């Protein structure tokens, strides 16, 4: 075959390949993937994103230069039939020095922002910090706000524009807390504290995920971060602080109200349940089916060391089952009836709840907002 024909065919083959490459790269757009680290929404996430961008630009430049030189050499110096033997060379000190020094300089240029970033993200941030404790459980996340004395689970609420400092540990195995839009991964260990921080610069609801294999439901150990304006955050805190223990001891309660009391139901919820017979039935079931042994319905002064997630404001959360199932009435009832079918191996047992009982329990939980 004539060499010119071969080159033309190679060039003709390159066009569809390049088109496919462009399509593939377009398919990598983060739009359809909310759990992406490529669209940072905090100071912390931007540090990592900056290092990644720098590395990518250097790698891209190197790739284009090296592959360009290679392609040029292939076509420019292609052997033809009858060519004489090329001149044989052995070693070239100047070239060897150049191709050692240039990569060393590139690595140094990448190392500077990398090391700076490592020191920055591992340092303790300054300013008016909001302290939050993150506790990993098989397979859900607990969030404690020691400053306000409240606890919640699986949906972390934070104020945008204020640095949040997280102190993390686990009560069972090793997990890894990862809010991709806001920060990197941080392993959480039993008996040891790790720390992370970030200042969110946007409001909205964003997903997070456990990033360390921790058992059968590791993949569904998710959570969400609800970033709010400072005013909405303060209002949320003030509301959560009302979800305390019932004021049972103060005065003898009327018989009707008595039936709505549990060890952990909040006072505001009792009133809501009183107006709704279905919710009142759910309250009795919550106690009699044993739900109360694993879940607290108090945000303030909640008992610690319970196996199940805190449910004080479960009625208003966007998701149930650790950030995995949309919090619709249908899903909530299905979950109460048969958690093992939805999340096999989850520590919540099937309690033999019938469909009408699930409706009542759903109504009761929905009232906890
Ligand atoms: Cu917890 Cu994986």
XYZ file of C-alpha atoms and ligand atoms in Angstrom:
371
model
C 0.000 0.000 0.000
C 1.231 3.520 -0.772
C 2.269 5.343 2.448
C 0.209 8.441 1.510
C -2.971 6.298 1.297
C -2.237 4.797 4.705
C -1.807 8.247 6.252
C -5.057 9.479 4.670
C -6.942 6.445 6.025
C -5.501 6.974 9.482
C -6.632 10.623 9.405
C -10.110 9.566 8.217
C -10.306 7.138 11.157
C -9.315 9.838 13.652
C -12.387 12.010 12.953
C -15.040 9.568 14.270
C -12.746 8.723 17.200
C -12.481 12.397 18.158
C -16.272 12.806 17.818
C -16.810 9.868 20.182
C -14.302 11.341 22.642
C -16.147 14.681 22.659
C -19.444 12.844 23.305
C -17.877 10.809 26.125
C -16.471 13.937 27.773
C -19.861 15.679 27.440
C -21.407 12.619 29.192
C -19.165 13.323 32.207
C -21.038 16.572 32.963
C -21.814 16.731 36.707
C -25.381 17.985 36.017
C -26.965 14.553 36.392
C -24.804 13.651 39.406
C -25.533 15.764 42.486
C -22.946 13.825 44.502
C -20.005 15.430 42.742
C -16.813 16.980 44.045
C -16.336 18.858 40.755
C -18.700 21.656 41.744
C -17.437 22.869 45.107
C -19.782 24.858 47.343
C -17.439 25.709 50.215
C -13.981 27.117 50.972
C -12.717 23.645 51.935
C -13.998 21.969 48.770
C -12.499 24.734 46.652
C -9.001 24.017 48.040
C -9.151 20.421 46.794
C -10.763 21.452 43.527
C -7.987 24.009 42.910
C -5.251 21.365 43.422
C -7.095 18.998 41.107
C -7.438 21.675 38.416
C -3.743 22.607 38.639
C -2.705 18.954 38.329
C -5.082 18.437 35.416
C -3.740 21.457 33.496
C -0.131 20.312 33.901
C -1.062 16.762 32.892
C -3.050 18.011 29.897
C -0.160 20.232 28.720
C 2.311 17.361 29.101
C -0.012 14.982 27.264
C -0.538 17.333 24.322
C 3.200 18.101 23.974
C 4.392 14.502 24.317
C 1.688 12.949 22.124
C 2.058 15.805 19.607
C 5.809 15.204 19.346
C 5.184 11.477 19.023
C 2.600 11.871 16.218
C 4.819 14.404 14.456
C 7.790 11.990 14.587
C 5.651 9.081 13.337
C 4.500 10.952 10.228
C 7.538 13.177 9.565
C 10.144 10.449 9.862
C 8.135 7.508 8.494
C 10.434 5.029 6.728
C 9.946 4.534 2.982
C 10.991 1.500 0.946
C 14.602 1.899 -0.164
C 15.540 4.426 2.599
C 19.110 4.080 3.839
C 19.766 2.857 7.407
C 19.195 5.839 9.850
C 22.176 7.254 11.748
C 22.669 5.283 14.998
C 23.086 7.362 18.210
C 23.799 6.296 21.804
C 22.816 8.724 24.549
C 22.529 12.510 24.554
C 23.465 14.190 27.822
C 21.740 17.484 27.035
C 18.401 15.835 26.198
C 18.601 13.572 29.265
C 19.176 16.561 31.549
C 16.239 18.408 29.947
C 13.798 15.485 30.321
C 14.791 15.030 33.948
C 14.680 18.679 34.963
C 11.354 19.560 33.271
C 9.305 16.824 35.049
C 11.012 17.717 38.343
C 9.930 21.337 37.903
C 6.375 20.290 36.994
C 6.185 18.073 40.108
C 7.446 20.964 42.238
C 4.791 23.242 40.727
C 2.099 20.677 41.679
C 3.616 20.023 45.119
C 3.368 23.651 46.250
C -0.461 24.013 46.069
C -0.873 20.378 47.239
C 1.171 20.832 50.423
C -0.391 24.225 51.068
C -3.832 22.598 50.712
C -2.936 19.715 53.036
C -1.864 22.130 55.787
C -4.921 24.327 55.245
C -7.547 21.563 55.424
C -5.903 19.947 58.452
C -5.609 23.161 60.425
C -8.219 24.411 62.870
C -10.297 27.162 61.255
C -10.665 30.608 62.799
C -13.728 32.729 63.470
C -17.166 32.183 64.968
C -17.361 28.413 64.613
C -20.483 26.302 64.835
C -19.517 23.062 66.589
C -21.217 19.867 65.389
C -20.492 16.315 66.503
C -20.865 13.644 63.818
C -21.457 10.116 65.083
C -21.341 7.144 62.720
C -23.709 4.233 63.372
C -24.408 1.113 61.333
C -26.012 2.486 59.048
C -26.989 6.071 59.751
C -25.539 9.381 60.911
C -26.194 11.241 64.145
C -25.575 14.993 64.386
C -25.237 16.700 67.781
C -25.152 20.463 68.362
C -23.572 20.696 71.841
C -23.845 24.495 71.914
C -27.654 24.265 71.564
C -28.177 20.932 73.313
C -29.994 19.350 70.378
C -29.622 16.170 68.352
C -30.832 15.143 64.914
C -30.112 12.351 62.440
C -29.371 11.899 58.750
C -30.249 15.474 57.772
C -27.659 17.974 58.939
C -28.828 21.582 59.023
C -26.129 24.269 58.803
C -26.007 28.043 58.297
C -24.472 29.194 54.997
C -21.653 31.693 55.457
C -20.536 30.410 58.873
C -17.702 27.914 59.344
C -18.865 24.629 60.835
C -16.304 22.599 62.757
C -17.086 18.887 62.943
C -15.749 16.485 65.574
C -16.363 12.932 64.452
C -16.354 9.442 65.895
C -18.110 6.098 65.474
C -19.957 3.918 67.960
C -19.285 0.668 66.100
C -17.050 0.145 63.055
C -14.996 2.484 60.858
C -17.094 4.732 58.596
C -16.135 7.716 56.476
C -18.142 10.921 56.426
C -18.182 12.495 52.975
C -20.157 15.584 51.940
C -18.777 15.861 48.378
C -20.019 19.368 47.546
C -18.554 20.771 50.768
C -15.488 18.782 51.852
C -13.347 15.698 51.425
C -13.731 12.355 53.164
C -12.929 11.938 56.843
C -12.791 8.472 58.392
C -14.666 8.119 61.674
C -13.345 5.620 64.218
C -14.608 4.114 67.467
C -12.596 5.514 70.375
C -10.808 8.201 68.371
C -11.778 11.693 67.225
C -11.244 13.120 63.777
C -12.058 16.639 62.672
C -13.142 18.455 59.542
C -14.587 21.897 58.782
C -16.050 23.964 55.991
C -17.981 27.150 55.323
C -20.869 26.606 52.913
C -21.472 29.441 50.491
C -24.822 28.283 49.068
C -28.151 27.273 50.489
C -29.958 24.102 49.411
C -30.179 20.374 50.065
C -27.100 18.350 49.103
C -26.316 14.639 49.408
C -23.512 12.963 51.346
C -22.388 9.390 51.710
C -20.474 6.967 53.911
C -17.273 6.302 51.979
C -15.737 3.400 53.901
C -17.104 -0.129 53.631
C -18.845 -0.741 56.942
C -21.175 -3.705 56.435
C -24.083 -4.889 54.344
C -25.836 -1.489 54.101
C -22.726 0.652 53.606
C -23.947 1.780 50.185
C -27.193 3.097 51.710
C -25.557 4.900 54.614
C -26.229 8.292 53.125
C -27.222 11.659 54.582
C -28.164 15.145 53.434
C -26.922 18.581 54.290
C -29.528 21.307 54.397
C -27.708 24.606 54.138
C -29.912 27.503 55.277
C -29.668 31.269 55.536
C -28.482 32.347 59.030
C -32.042 33.497 59.886
C -33.635 30.201 58.787
C -30.940 28.294 60.683
C -31.619 30.238 63.901
C -35.345 29.585 63.470
C -34.666 25.876 62.984
C -32.517 25.734 66.140
C -35.178 27.587 68.137
C -37.826 25.151 66.876
C -35.709 22.074 67.637
C -35.136 23.355 71.169
C -38.899 23.181 71.763
C -38.850 19.433 71.020
C -37.837 18.526 74.535
C -39.108 16.041 77.095
C -42.807 16.247 78.030
C -43.519 18.340 81.110
C -45.075 15.349 82.862
C -44.144 16.024 86.468
C -45.476 19.607 86.730
C -49.192 18.883 87.149
C -51.471 15.852 87.018
C -52.537 15.620 83.381
C -56.102 14.952 82.256
C -56.794 11.365 81.299
C -57.097 12.105 77.553
C -53.710 13.812 77.413
C -52.199 11.059 79.529
C -52.801 8.505 76.806
C -50.649 10.592 74.490
C -47.594 10.672 76.670
C -44.530 8.591 76.088
C -41.110 8.664 77.615
C -39.804 10.762 74.768
C -42.662 12.457 72.936
C -42.281 16.227 72.787
C -44.936 18.465 74.339
C -45.788 20.181 71.060
C -46.400 16.828 69.431
C -48.838 15.752 72.127
C -51.080 18.649 71.214
C -50.944 17.794 67.510
C -51.655 14.136 68.214
C -54.645 15.121 70.366
C -56.317 16.686 67.345
C -55.793 13.609 65.185
C -57.183 10.245 66.349
C -55.005 8.400 63.814
C -51.844 10.024 65.202
C -53.018 9.276 68.752
C -53.409 5.611 67.788
C -49.919 5.795 66.281
C -48.534 7.131 69.553
C -49.863 4.070 71.410
C -48.425 1.779 68.737
C -45.064 3.577 68.887
C -44.872 2.606 72.553
C -46.467 -0.842 72.366
C -44.590 -2.097 69.311
C -41.319 -1.230 71.021
C -40.261 1.556 68.597
C -39.535 3.678 71.627
C -36.767 1.331 72.722
C -34.572 2.357 69.781
C -35.774 5.831 68.717
C -36.015 9.088 70.600
C -38.568 11.730 69.611
C -36.834 14.499 71.529
C -34.363 16.822 69.873
C -33.442 18.537 73.129
C -32.151 16.472 76.019
C -32.392 13.337 73.869
C -31.095 10.127 75.407
C -27.796 9.036 73.890
C -26.728 5.474 73.125
C -29.950 4.523 71.324
C -29.576 2.096 68.413
C -31.923 3.862 65.995
C -31.859 7.359 64.521
C -33.362 10.269 66.438
C -36.843 10.984 65.014
C -37.642 14.332 66.675
C -38.217 16.121 63.357
C -38.609 13.102 61.076
C -41.910 14.449 59.711
C -40.153 17.330 57.982
C -37.039 15.584 56.708
C -36.627 15.125 52.956
C -35.511 11.495 53.264
C -35.887 8.485 55.560
C -33.801 5.309 55.951
C -30.492 7.248 56.157
C -30.847 9.597 53.213
C -31.928 6.930 50.835
C -35.749 6.825 50.595
C -37.829 9.927 49.797
C -39.905 10.809 52.844
C -43.338 10.231 51.302
C -46.290 8.787 53.227
C -46.160 5.691 51.042
C -42.438 5.084 51.656
C -42.739 5.772 55.373
C -45.534 3.212 55.744
C -43.661 0.656 53.634
C -40.535 1.187 55.718
C -42.398 0.778 59.043
C -43.986 -2.456 57.830
C -40.996 -4.140 56.256
C -37.627 -2.424 56.676
C -35.815 -5.670 55.909
C -37.335 -5.787 52.427
C -36.167 -2.252 51.659
C -32.773 -2.385 53.350
C -31.736 -5.958 53.967
C -29.749 -6.482 57.154
C -30.718 -3.112 58.666
C -30.786 -3.247 62.478
C -34.506 -2.330 62.570
C -36.423 -5.615 62.753
C -39.752 -6.321 61.122
C -42.196 -5.831 63.990
C -45.262 -7.368 62.367
C -46.899 -3.978 61.761
C -50.152 -4.279 59.782
C -51.044 -1.791 56.992
C -53.614 0.130 59.121
C -51.157 0.253 62.015
C -48.473 1.568 59.645
C -50.881 4.358 58.609
C -51.353 5.351 62.256
C -47.617 5.251 62.958
C -46.994 7.272 59.824
C -49.518 9.912 60.956
C -47.858 10.076 64.377
C -44.330 10.387 62.941
C -45.470 12.917 60.322
C -46.654 15.157 63.170
C -43.035 15.294 64.429
C -41.764 18.172 62.340
Cu -20.686 3.484 57.114
Cu -19.902 2.680 55.048
